[in-house]
XYZ file of C-alpha atoms in Angstrom:
729
model
C 219.920 62.633 0.461
C 223.267 64.427 -0.380
C 223.936 68.188 -0.744
C 223.968 68.016 -4.519
C 220.759 66.012 -4.654
C 219.073 68.678 -2.450
C 220.177 71.396 -4.813
C 219.017 69.493 -7.818
C 215.388 69.007 -6.239
C 215.279 72.543 -5.322
C 216.337 73.832 -8.613
C 213.755 71.368 -10.558
C 210.850 72.607 -8.014
C 211.692 76.456 -8.781
C 212.618 76.584 -12.459
C 209.361 77.545 -14.600
C 210.364 75.079 -17.495
C 211.718 71.440 -16.990
C 213.887 68.960 -18.915
C 212.249 66.968 -21.766
C 213.661 64.128 -20.025
C 214.428 63.511 -16.154
C 216.382 60.640 -17.844
C 219.262 63.121 -18.628
C 219.212 64.379 -15.060
C 219.336 61.139 -13.316
C 222.592 61.049 -11.234
C 225.506 58.906 -11.902
C 226.444 59.192 -8.263
C 225.713 55.842 -6.795
C 225.055 57.344 -3.468
C 222.620 59.850 -4.741
C 218.800 59.166 -4.180
C 217.204 57.371 -6.955
C 214.579 60.318 -7.240
C 217.336 63.082 -7.284
C 217.829 64.942 -10.622
C 221.381 65.621 -11.970
C 222.966 66.172 -15.364
C 224.987 63.480 -17.040
C 227.495 63.304 -19.737
C 226.280 61.237 -22.763
C 228.533 58.109 -23.319
C 227.384 57.588 -26.987
C 227.718 60.367 -29.793
C 224.267 61.283 -30.655
C 222.594 60.473 -34.039
C 220.704 63.684 -34.039
C 220.374 66.426 -31.473
C 217.201 68.256 -30.056
C 218.087 71.991 -29.933
C 216.584 73.869 -26.917
C 213.039 75.141 -27.915
C 211.766 78.514 -27.464
C 209.756 79.028 -24.134
C 206.256 78.892 -25.746
C 207.236 76.447 -28.852
C 205.007 73.357 -29.139
C 206.975 70.043 -28.422
C 204.748 68.020 -30.488
C 205.755 69.741 -33.700
C 209.157 68.570 -33.388
C 210.038 66.714 -36.572
C 210.938 63.051 -36.791
C 214.486 64.198 -38.041
C 215.115 66.151 -34.775
C 213.627 63.391 -32.382
C 216.049 60.644 -33.882
C 217.928 60.630 -30.500
C 216.068 62.551 -28.033
C 217.955 61.490 -24.854
C 221.450 61.158 -26.655
C 222.037 64.763 -26.291
C 221.234 68.022 -24.710
C 217.689 68.159 -23.257
C 215.000 69.929 -24.819
C 213.245 72.398 -22.585
C 209.154 72.293 -22.295
C 206.870 74.573 -20.315
C 204.624 72.952 -17.877
C 201.382 73.954 -19.757
C 202.458 71.600 -22.558
C 202.837 68.493 -20.529
C 199.753 66.659 -21.629
C 201.421 66.236 -25.162
C 205.051 66.069 -23.814
C 204.855 62.191 -22.877
C 203.440 61.379 -26.352
C 206.273 63.384 -27.930
C 208.878 61.715 -25.902
C 207.514 58.425 -26.636
C 207.584 59.164 -30.472
C 211.257 60.498 -30.207
C 212.030 56.914 -28.108
C 210.566 55.142 -31.099
C 212.420 56.835 -33.798
C 215.749 56.557 -32.108
C 215.256 52.665 -31.956
C 213.937 52.570 -35.410
C 216.974 54.275 -36.500
C 219.203 51.483 -35.466
C 218.410 48.845 -38.166
C 220.673 46.011 -36.605
C 219.340 44.096 -33.406
C 222.894 44.321 -31.856
C 222.870 48.077 -31.939
C 219.689 48.440 -30.272
C 220.934 45.939 -27.722
C 224.092 48.121 -27.140
C 222.118 51.163 -26.783
C 219.999 49.671 -24.110
C 223.368 48.811 -22.549
C 224.529 52.534 -22.657
C 221.211 53.601 -21.244
C 221.424 51.020 -18.264
C 224.735 52.639 -17.370
C 222.782 55.957 -16.884
C 220.357 54.690 -14.480
C 221.416 55.002 -10.644
C 221.416 51.921 -8.719
C 218.615 51.487 -6.176
C 219.635 51.232 -2.328
C 219.771 47.754 -1.062
C 216.791 48.678 1.018
C 214.747 49.229 -1.981
C 215.329 45.898 -3.418
C 212.642 44.110 -1.502
C 209.830 41.724 -2.558
C 207.241 44.351 -2.082
C 209.012 46.331 -4.908
C 209.264 43.395 -7.396
C 207.690 43.539 -10.954
C 206.171 40.309 -11.690
C 206.554 38.528 -15.145
C 209.936 39.730 -16.022
C 212.568 37.094 -16.886
C 215.247 39.065 -14.913
C 214.784 40.562 -11.268
C 213.119 44.127 -11.637
C 212.444 46.302 -8.557
C 210.378 49.466 -8.717
C 209.775 52.419 -6.706
C 207.013 54.831 -7.094
C 206.081 57.913 -5.263
C 204.449 61.433 -5.760
C 206.242 64.683 -5.335
C 204.999 67.849 -3.705
C 203.387 69.060 -7.098
C 201.403 65.878 -7.678
C 204.142 64.465 -10.262
C 204.848 60.919 -10.507
C 208.306 59.763 -9.649
C 209.726 56.490 -10.411
C 213.000 54.726 -9.873
C 214.034 51.346 -10.945
C 216.759 48.586 -10.783
C 217.271 45.196 -12.146
C 219.879 42.396 -11.978
C 220.076 42.318 -15.889
C 221.798 45.120 -17.643
C 219.349 44.954 -20.690
C 216.270 44.895 -18.282
C 218.011 48.080 -16.619
C 218.081 49.541 -20.077
C 214.362 49.005 -20.575
C 213.539 50.662 -17.229
C 215.715 53.463 -18.035
C 213.940 54.276 -20.842
C 210.437 53.958 -19.260
C 211.752 56.152 -16.584
C 212.777 58.834 -18.982
C 209.441 58.566 -20.514
C 207.323 58.830 -17.377
C 209.272 60.495 -14.528
C 207.922 63.702 -13.774
C 204.551 63.295 -15.475
C 201.062 63.873 -13.949
C 199.281 60.841 -12.969
C 196.739 61.098 -15.943
C 199.732 60.925 -18.130
C 201.108 57.873 -16.714
C 197.777 56.191 -17.124
C 197.236 57.431 -20.730
C 200.117 55.157 -21.876
C 199.030 51.875 -23.281
C 201.100 48.820 -23.711
C 200.234 48.837 -27.376
C 202.005 52.051 -27.654
C 205.257 50.267 -26.882
C 204.968 47.752 -29.707
C 207.300 49.574 -31.778
C 210.105 49.623 -29.169
C 210.697 45.583 -29.838
C 214.014 45.581 -28.600
C 215.496 42.842 -26.418
C 217.260 39.544 -27.016
C 216.019 37.904 -30.275
C 215.424 34.391 -30.539
C 214.236 33.719 -26.932
C 211.035 32.085 -25.735
C 209.871 34.628 -23.425
C 211.589 37.741 -24.743
C 212.620 40.541 -22.237
C 210.641 42.764 -24.433
C 207.753 41.847 -22.102
C 209.683 44.032 -19.560
C 208.379 47.329 -21.555
C 204.765 46.012 -20.687
C 205.102 44.578 -17.124
C 207.080 47.589 -15.791
C 204.764 50.023 -17.512
C 201.645 48.298 -15.813
C 203.455 48.175 -12.609
C 203.970 51.861 -12.830
C 200.340 52.644 -13.463
C 198.923 50.212 -10.841
C 201.100 51.708 -8.241
C 200.226 55.200 -9.437
C 196.393 54.546 -9.031
C 197.070 53.332 -5.371
C 199.081 56.260 -4.461
C 196.538 58.850 -6.013
C 193.712 57.089 -4.320
C 195.648 57.272 -1.132
C 196.177 61.058 -1.503
C 192.653 61.666 -2.420
C 191.340 59.540 0.608
C 189.639 57.135 -1.598
C 188.882 53.748 -0.006
C 190.583 51.140 -2.294
C 189.188 48.039 -3.580
C 188.997 45.315 -1.154
C 191.277 42.610 -2.335
C 189.853 39.379 -3.590
C 190.491 36.177 -1.325
C 193.396 34.200 -1.863
C 195.577 31.257 -1.037
C 199.348 31.761 -0.531
C 201.344 28.865 -1.249
C 204.684 28.139 0.142
C 206.986 25.231 0.671
C 205.745 25.282 4.363
C 202.268 25.214 3.575
C 199.053 27.072 2.362
C 197.913 30.359 3.929
C 194.610 31.660 3.317
C 193.340 35.297 2.896
C 190.088 35.824 3.471
C 187.335 33.651 4.766
C 186.344 32.254 1.457
C 189.776 31.193 0.901
C 189.775 29.607 4.404
C 187.020 27.436 3.422
C 189.084 26.255 0.374
C 192.036 25.678 2.359
C 190.242 23.768 4.960
C 189.840 20.769 2.767
C 193.553 20.803 1.184
C 194.552 18.596 4.411
C 191.764 15.981 4.669
C 190.781 13.855 7.550
C 193.175 10.806 7.314
C 190.309 8.381 8.623
C 187.882 9.537 5.732
C 190.922 8.945 3.179
C 191.620 5.411 4.671
C 187.912 4.541 4.448
C 187.675 5.418 0.859
C 190.892 3.748 -0.296
C 189.902 0.549 1.645
C 186.589 0.441 -0.334
C 188.080 1.443 -3.571
C 190.769 -1.324 -3.401
C 188.635 -4.149 -1.897
C 185.828 -3.724 -4.761
C 188.201 -2.580 -7.587
C 186.472 0.835 -8.095
C 187.913 3.455 -10.260
C 187.329 7.184 -9.852
C 187.134 9.945 -12.655
C 186.522 13.441 -11.327
C 186.237 16.895 -12.897
C 188.490 19.631 -11.891
C 185.475 21.496 -10.794
C 184.689 19.296 -7.994
C 183.782 20.171 -4.445
C 187.044 21.038 -2.389
C 186.266 18.642 0.161
C 185.947 15.702 -2.040
C 188.841 16.996 -4.267
C 191.102 16.820 -0.986
C 190.092 13.565 -0.032
C 190.652 12.339 -3.668
C 194.069 13.965 -3.848
C 195.509 12.437 -0.702
C 193.731 8.994 -1.789
C 195.574 8.793 -5.138
C 198.790 8.191 -3.340
C 197.343 4.624 -2.155
C 195.084 3.742 -5.017
C 196.310 4.851 -8.645
C 193.118 4.497 -10.165
C 191.991 7.826 -9.222
C 191.991 10.655 -11.623
C 191.235 14.432 -11.757
C 191.086 15.926 -15.125
C 188.811 18.028 -17.517
C 185.766 16.277 -19.260
C 187.463 14.581 -22.444
C 190.176 13.080 -20.390
C 187.739 11.494 -17.957
C 186.429 9.131 -20.395
C 189.933 8.271 -21.695
C 191.013 7.574 -18.191
C 188.097 5.387 -17.643
C 188.962 3.020 -20.390
C 192.560 2.689 -18.973
C 191.002 1.829 -15.339
C 188.855 -1.014 -16.959
C 191.781 -2.292 -19.031
C 193.777 -2.277 -15.574
C 190.893 -4.493 -14.100
C 188.581 -1.915 -12.627
C 184.969 -3.558 -12.237
C 183.260 -0.091 -11.359
C 183.841 3.372 -12.456
C 182.361 6.318 -10.289
C 182.073 9.481 -12.166
C 182.239 12.921 -10.243
C 180.670 15.538 -12.626
C 177.474 16.310 -14.491
C 175.422 13.956 -16.093
C 176.707 14.153 -19.543
C 180.300 13.415 -18.124
C 178.833 9.997 -16.835
C 177.173 9.627 -20.232
C 180.375 10.070 -22.078
C 182.230 7.640 -19.814
C 179.513 4.965 -20.403
C 179.365 5.393 -24.210
C 183.080 5.365 -24.522
C 183.521 2.274 -22.458
C 180.943 0.604 -24.405
C 182.762 1.423 -27.617
C 185.883 0.155 -26.107
C 184.396 -3.149 -25.626
C 183.881 -2.764 -21.654
C 180.123 -2.874 -21.438
C 180.346 -5.014 -18.329
C 181.996 -2.309 -16.347
C 179.553 -0.659 -14.249
C 179.421 3.265 -14.412
C 177.847 5.227 -11.528
C 176.805 8.963 -10.882
C 177.047 10.711 -7.803
C 173.312 11.620 -7.103
C 169.953 10.276 -7.344
C 168.725 13.458 -8.664
C 169.619 14.862 -12.095
C 173.103 16.753 -12.071
C 172.583 19.291 -14.920
C 174.677 21.666 -16.871
C 173.311 25.037 -17.996
C 175.751 24.787 -21.158
C 174.531 21.235 -21.970
C 170.787 22.219 -21.339
C 171.267 25.321 -23.837
C 172.078 22.718 -26.669
C 169.151 20.488 -25.873
C 166.618 23.170 -26.868
C 164.384 23.623 -29.738
C 166.269 27.054 -30.344
C 169.557 24.977 -30.991
C 167.958 22.501 -33.454
C 166.636 25.465 -35.142
C 170.157 26.816 -35.476
C 171.481 23.401 -36.759
C 168.631 23.521 -39.393
C 169.766 26.534 -40.794
C 173.468 24.939 -40.893
C 172.050 22.017 -42.775
C 170.377 24.334 -45.517
C 173.892 25.986 -45.994
C 176.201 23.148 -47.482
C 179.217 22.552 -47.265
C 178.641 22.807 -43.434
C 180.289 21.307 -40.610
C 178.888 21.329 -36.973
C 181.433 21.915 -34.166
C 179.847 21.095 -30.797
C 181.656 21.451 -27.422
C 182.327 18.310 -25.713
C 180.235 19.504 -22.643
C 177.001 18.583 -24.233
C 174.513 15.463 -23.820
C 175.128 12.274 -26.002
C 171.662 12.620 -27.134
C 172.309 16.268 -28.336
C 175.389 15.109 -30.237
C 173.260 12.462 -31.825
C 170.405 14.483 -33.037
C 172.834 17.145 -34.331
C 174.915 14.496 -36.434
C 171.952 13.634 -38.242
C 171.128 17.186 -38.929
C 174.751 18.203 -40.084
C 178.041 16.310 -40.069
C 179.543 16.968 -36.552
C 182.487 16.878 -34.719
C 183.229 17.451 -31.014
C 185.973 19.830 -29.601
C 187.058 20.915 -26.431
C 188.214 24.296 -25.254
C 192.112 23.279 -25.811
C 191.505 22.120 -29.450
C 188.568 24.102 -30.861
C 191.013 26.648 -32.420
C 192.899 23.939 -34.200
C 189.835 22.094 -35.252
C 188.378 25.324 -36.835
C 191.670 26.239 -38.772
C 192.142 22.844 -40.078
C 188.471 22.639 -41.011
C 188.731 25.544 -42.927
C 191.777 24.629 -44.704
C 190.791 20.998 -45.533
C 187.336 21.708 -47.074
C 186.924 24.655 -49.438
C 184.335 27.139 -48.982
C 183.217 25.302 -45.585
C 180.841 26.907 -43.427
C 181.392 26.130 -39.577
C 178.630 26.291 -37.016
C 180.165 26.205 -33.493
C 178.127 26.038 -30.425
C 176.527 26.012 -27.735
C 178.669 28.197 -25.749
C 177.902 31.842 -26.991
C 181.077 33.308 -24.967
C 183.399 30.923 -26.485
C 181.891 31.068 -30.053
C 182.268 35.109 -29.735
C 185.905 34.898 -28.158
C 187.031 32.474 -31.188
C 185.675 34.893 -33.653
C 187.703 37.931 -31.902
C 190.684 35.678 -31.931
C 190.281 35.223 -35.691
C 189.787 38.846 -36.190
C 192.991 39.543 -34.461
C 194.680 36.751 -36.504
C 193.576 38.681 -39.722
C 195.767 41.510 -38.683
C 198.919 39.598 -38.139
C 201.536 38.928 -40.514
C 201.679 35.765 -42.975
C 204.464 34.382 -40.777
C 202.683 34.631 -37.467
C 199.705 33.030 -38.874
C 201.669 30.316 -40.402
C 202.998 29.684 -36.872
C 199.488 28.734 -35.452
C 198.549 26.824 -38.645
C 200.840 26.237 -41.667
C 198.250 26.258 -44.322
C 196.715 29.769 -43.284
C 197.477 33.202 -44.334
C 196.096 36.755 -43.756
C 194.024 36.437 -46.756
C 192.612 32.893 -45.713
C 191.734 34.043 -42.249
C 189.746 37.215 -43.685
C 187.849 34.831 -46.138
C 186.640 32.463 -43.454
C 185.256 35.074 -41.019
C 181.983 35.553 -42.621
C 181.731 31.772 -42.799
C 182.246 31.188 -39.109
C 178.920 31.063 -37.095
C 178.246 30.624 -33.307
C 175.188 30.051 -31.295
C 174.175 33.121 -29.170
C 171.875 31.843 -26.582
C 174.328 29.394 -24.458
C 176.447 30.132 -21.367
C 178.072 28.541 -18.420
C 176.428 30.057 -15.414
C 179.873 29.694 -13.833
C 181.916 31.536 -16.304
C 179.025 34.047 -16.949
C 180.068 35.509 -13.479
C 183.448 36.802 -14.830
C 181.571 40.111 -16.070
C 182.238 43.877 -15.901
C 182.534 44.357 -12.006
C 185.234 41.409 -11.570
C 187.118 42.641 -14.726
C 187.215 46.193 -13.359
C 188.575 45.022 -9.901
C 191.230 42.849 -11.764
C 192.169 45.954 -13.940
C 192.597 47.999 -10.665
C 194.329 45.472 -8.454
C 195.655 42.669 -10.277
C 197.024 43.989 -13.602
C 200.381 43.151 -12.949
C 199.592 39.679 -11.914
C 199.404 36.514 -14.155
C 195.810 36.192 -15.356
C 194.137 33.079 -16.431
C 190.944 32.919 -18.236
C 188.830 29.851 -19.409
C 187.739 30.164 -23.146
C 183.954 30.268 -21.614
C 184.404 33.667 -19.909
C 182.777 36.692 -21.416
C 184.411 38.767 -23.887
C 185.554 41.428 -21.454
C 187.460 39.016 -19.461
C 188.762 37.222 -22.655
C 190.198 40.518 -24.061
C 191.960 41.233 -20.686
C 193.407 37.692 -20.371
C 194.582 37.758 -24.231
C 196.313 41.287 -23.774
C 198.338 39.538 -20.755
C 198.774 36.504 -22.746
C 200.481 38.469 -25.543
C 203.082 39.940 -22.893
C 203.864 36.666 -21.445
C 201.501 37.170 -18.513
C 198.455 35.087 -19.246
C 196.813 32.130 -20.488
C 193.428 31.592 -22.347
C 192.160 28.088 -22.838
C 191.136 24.870 -21.183
C 191.251 23.938 -17.309
C 194.525 21.592 -18.301
C 195.997 24.745 -20.128
C 195.433 26.772 -17.165
C 196.973 24.206 -14.653
C 200.078 23.539 -17.220
C 200.533 27.483 -17.412
C 200.623 27.888 -13.760
C 202.986 24.960 -13.312
C 205.362 26.268 -16.055
C 205.693 29.751 -14.608
C 206.342 28.175 -11.155
C 209.031 25.956 -12.455
C 210.763 29.005 -14.257
C 210.909 30.864 -11.109
C 212.438 27.999 -9.351
C 215.009 27.681 -11.875
C 215.946 31.093 -11.740
C 216.806 30.247 -8.158
C 215.860 34.068 -6.584
C 213.438 34.922 -4.140
C 210.051 35.585 -6.077
C 206.197 35.847 -5.368
C 204.181 34.948 -8.031
C 200.302 35.839 -8.308
C 197.680 34.130 -10.525
C 194.170 35.151 -10.956
C 192.022 32.142 -11.402
C 189.650 32.968 -14.241
C 187.427 30.010 -13.994
C 185.447 27.518 -11.547
C 187.237 27.780 -8.294
C 187.224 23.933 -7.827
C 190.491 24.153 -9.939
C 192.355 25.356 -6.733
C 192.908 21.757 -5.364
C 194.791 20.494 -8.338
C 196.643 23.823 -8.633
C 197.753 23.822 -4.917
C 198.688 20.073 -5.266
C 200.877 20.630 -8.304
C 202.642 23.853 -6.913
C 203.261 22.187 -3.515
C 204.797 19.307 -5.438
C 207.027 21.598 -7.438
C 208.053 23.819 -4.336
C 208.750 20.526 -2.382
C 210.955 19.112 -5.172
C 212.916 22.212 -5.264
C 214.370 21.291 -1.867
C 214.709 22.927 1.535
C 218.297 23.722 1.618
C 219.657 27.160 2.735
C 220.743 28.042 -0.897
C 217.361 27.441 -2.341
C 215.411 30.643 -3.137
C 212.164 31.212 -1.332
C 209.281 31.143 -4.107
C 205.715 31.614 -2.826
C 202.629 31.323 -5.180
C 199.297 33.233 -4.783
C 196.203 31.939 -6.260
C 193.401 34.615 -6.341
C 189.745 34.062 -6.422
C 187.722 36.499 -8.361
C 184.818 37.017 -6.201
C 182.097 39.492 -6.862
C 181.168 41.771 -3.801
C 177.462 41.025 -4.175
C 177.920 37.587 -2.818
C 175.552 36.269 -0.402
C 174.895 32.943 1.268
C 171.641 32.586 -0.239
C 169.690 34.168 -3.135
C 166.212 33.281 -2.301
C 164.017 32.544 0.325
C 164.653 28.799 -0.014
C 167.468 27.668 2.159
C 168.378 25.043 -0.183
C 167.734 25.940 -3.835
C 167.177 28.974 -6.185
C 165.164 29.086 -9.554
C 167.001 29.986 -12.675
C 164.323 30.126 -15.458
C 162.632 26.681 -15.477
C 165.669 24.979 -13.663
C 165.908 24.598 -9.796
C 169.604 24.775 -8.770
C 170.870 23.834 -5.339
C 172.671 26.673 -3.634
C 176.363 26.298 -2.304
C 176.315 27.533 1.218
C 178.564 30.331 1.479
C 179.889 32.515 4.387
C 178.411 35.508 5.797
C 181.213 37.849 5.459
C 180.572 38.897 1.802
C 182.335 36.179 0.131
C 180.026 33.445 -0.213
C 178.759 31.891 -3.311
C 175.527 32.708 -5.195
C 174.058 32.439 -8.499
C 173.462 36.140 -8.898
C 177.342 37.321 -8.692
C 179.252 35.297 -6.144
C 182.463 33.178 -6.243
C 182.984 31.077 -9.350
C 181.458 27.966 -8.165
C 179.366 25.444 -9.986
C 176.237 24.409 -7.877
C 175.876 21.491 -10.295
C 179.235 20.026 -9.788
C 178.671 20.534 -5.901
C 176.038 17.938 -5.755
C 178.850 15.199 -5.960
C 179.437 15.045 -2.416
C 181.840 12.676 -0.362
C 178.763 11.004 1.482
C 177.357 10.095 -2.222
C 180.812 8.661 -3.160
C 181.125 6.682 0.057
C 177.535 5.264 -0.351
C 178.024 4.247 -3.622
C 181.093 2.287 -3.307
C 180.120 0.561 -0.127
C 176.890 -0.568 -1.868
C 178.770 -2.302 -4.920
C 178.271 -4.570 -6.268
C 174.530 -3.486 -6.162
C 172.881 -6.790 -5.742
C 169.754 -5.341 -4.014
C 169.403 -2.638 -6.684
C 169.548 0.252 -4.258
C 171.554 2.237 -6.712
C 169.494 2.031 -9.844
C 169.115 5.814 -9.666
C 172.892 6.215 -9.608
C 173.696 4.029 -12.468
C 174.662 5.517 -15.834
C 172.738 3.262 -18.338
C 173.513 2.312 -21.942
C 171.278 4.309 -24.145
C 168.654 2.140 -25.511
C 166.693 4.972 -27.310
C 166.895 5.806 -30.944
C 167.316 8.975 -33.117
C 164.489 10.403 -35.243
C 166.123 8.284 -38.275
C 165.706 4.957 -36.046
C 169.493 4.702 -35.348
C 171.166 4.095 -31.656
C 171.540 7.157 -29.936
C 174.764 5.677 -28.432
C 176.176 4.795 -31.850
C 175.390 8.048 -33.669
C 176.211 10.237 -30.409
C 179.623 8.642 -29.955
C 180.555 9.202 -33.697
C 181.232 13.063 -33.437
C 183.627 11.943 -30.518
C 185.176 9.381 -32.627
C 185.714 12.058 -35.265
C 187.461 14.378 -32.670
C 189.849 11.484 -31.655
C 190.865 10.954 -35.192
C 191.570 14.529 -35.632
C 193.904 14.514 -32.325
C 195.830 11.614 -33.717
C 196.270 12.665 -37.058
C 195.968 16.617 -36.879
C 193.357 16.104 -39.818
C 189.526 15.837 -40.271
C 188.949 11.921 -40.712
C 188.362 11.119 -44.314
C 185.008 9.866 -43.415
C 183.878 13.232 -41.935
C 185.044 15.103 -44.860
C 183.030 12.664 -47.068
C 179.977 13.332 -45.010
C 180.628 17.002 -45.376
C 181.147 17.024 -49.191
C 178.115 14.567 -49.807
C 175.525 15.677 -47.233
C 172.581 15.616 -49.845
C 170.757 13.060 -48.093
C 170.514 13.045 -44.256
C 170.342 9.249 -44.527
C 173.877 9.136 -45.772
C 175.260 9.551 -42.097
C 176.040 6.219 -40.758
C 177.699 5.190 -37.529
C 181.171 4.190 -37.348
C 181.709 0.536 -36.874
């Protein structure tokens, strides 16, 4: 530190009052410490000027007139006893200044002016550990605590506009107490909507991302000063162009199967080719099985890993390509759907096989197959006009029984919002009854309540036929079942959310629509600033791929951290996609080094077993197998372990090989593995297969045209006699 900087630091420490803005006292000397305090000469003529205040005056009583350009002029003086209100006052001055500049180009010019006042960071501070994630430009942030316990910030960027944004935030918070830094919310910065207009991922997100990084690092430093034990990090996988590096024993268990035994891969490929067997598997599959399947895909094209809806679609394509058998790695309703859709497509001769001779259940599907759910639908049937929107993750039998009570359409987590918006716009005064996922239903309701506060223009971007008035009018007519959950997504509760807020608030956050409301709200906040996604498994995978590709396109060294807010089985597909992108970027000496870290939110009370039984645990009336965990506190359990579905893990590699080797099943050894055509009937004497498929076909019609099918609209409007519902032909 040079002499002038040393004098400035001593002056700041001994003066009884301090500047309204350390922003005015940042040095223009490029050799000075980024934390040093020196006066500067404004480059712009101020719009208004704050006069120095008497030592005991209240800064909050400053009028907007006087605050119009708080830091384009001589600094006001505030006494230390008033610092609790100082940040709020400075924030208001900052808002008033940018609001006074009506033209976007003038606001950008003002940012460029402030960028010139920010001292550059030394090259030694421009390191990956100081990088701020999520910004369109490279941003480096240094944080420290001074001798008086005040927070000191310094930042830099390779973008002048981003430097201006950082400069404003440093003016706002440098020299504040930790409590003051943590009180500022990202919503407080909404009025500072300045950046480059018309860009997809606006630089305005820098306001939010830099603030959150300031707050995270403030928490860490204060915890260290107070001698508090920090939260233990979640396990994670770090993916680079050179390989995969696990952190934590749970991550090691996941990584173990990313590079499978070649002999097992060859064995599986040989039997699949020989017997023309197609494989459809869900994203939540066991990592060992997914590792084998991912490697086998390179030699046999009829292997597909996806969400539940695409599994059935892909099975039809495989049948058209000549596959004589389809093996389904998922829960039972998935194999039911595959069987029914193949039959509807005219491929009843193609055999469909499950991967267990025991029932492979699903807590969500089971919730809809209860008297409570039928009672819920009876209430819907007595409130015409009504539409039942049922999650695809339910049994075919449930869909059939429901459709006879109330006109029904299926949905997925990726199309449910558009389905509801279109239905409300297409049928006047419609009542919609969603089920069975209680968390998803509550999250959708919350999303619509947030939409009701948007402008009509913002709402029209989501659906052109809606406005604030229409969204507010539909809210009382949107109902959701309140007693159905996925046991996996239920794990993303308060403890996990608190740890994410503490340790991963500056990371990219992904969340399935099935997670509890607290996790949903956290992910939605991240989504609003370009740092998160809320949706289906495919939405999550696409989001991660897009962010990685963006980093590669920028061609600068970067570390991207993603919190995986869904079932941990997703990691196999994510790692495969990320490694493909990193590998495609090339290994030239000019290529930037991009690393991607996938974080597994694992509850701290995870244990290897949850009951005295070594192989199962009772949840209500259901006996579930327990996935073996590890003994270091990162294992899987039903009572709060890793997000790993015990039902999905019943689909083992040994079962897959057993089924494949015994096909064709001439000795009838696989009868318990076979997914049979539904021969039973509904209470109205109709085929369960026919009636249960109709809600799925309605959804296919909606996906093709973006409108509810005319037949479904007719059923809604004329549902006077339950016998009016007839299966599609």
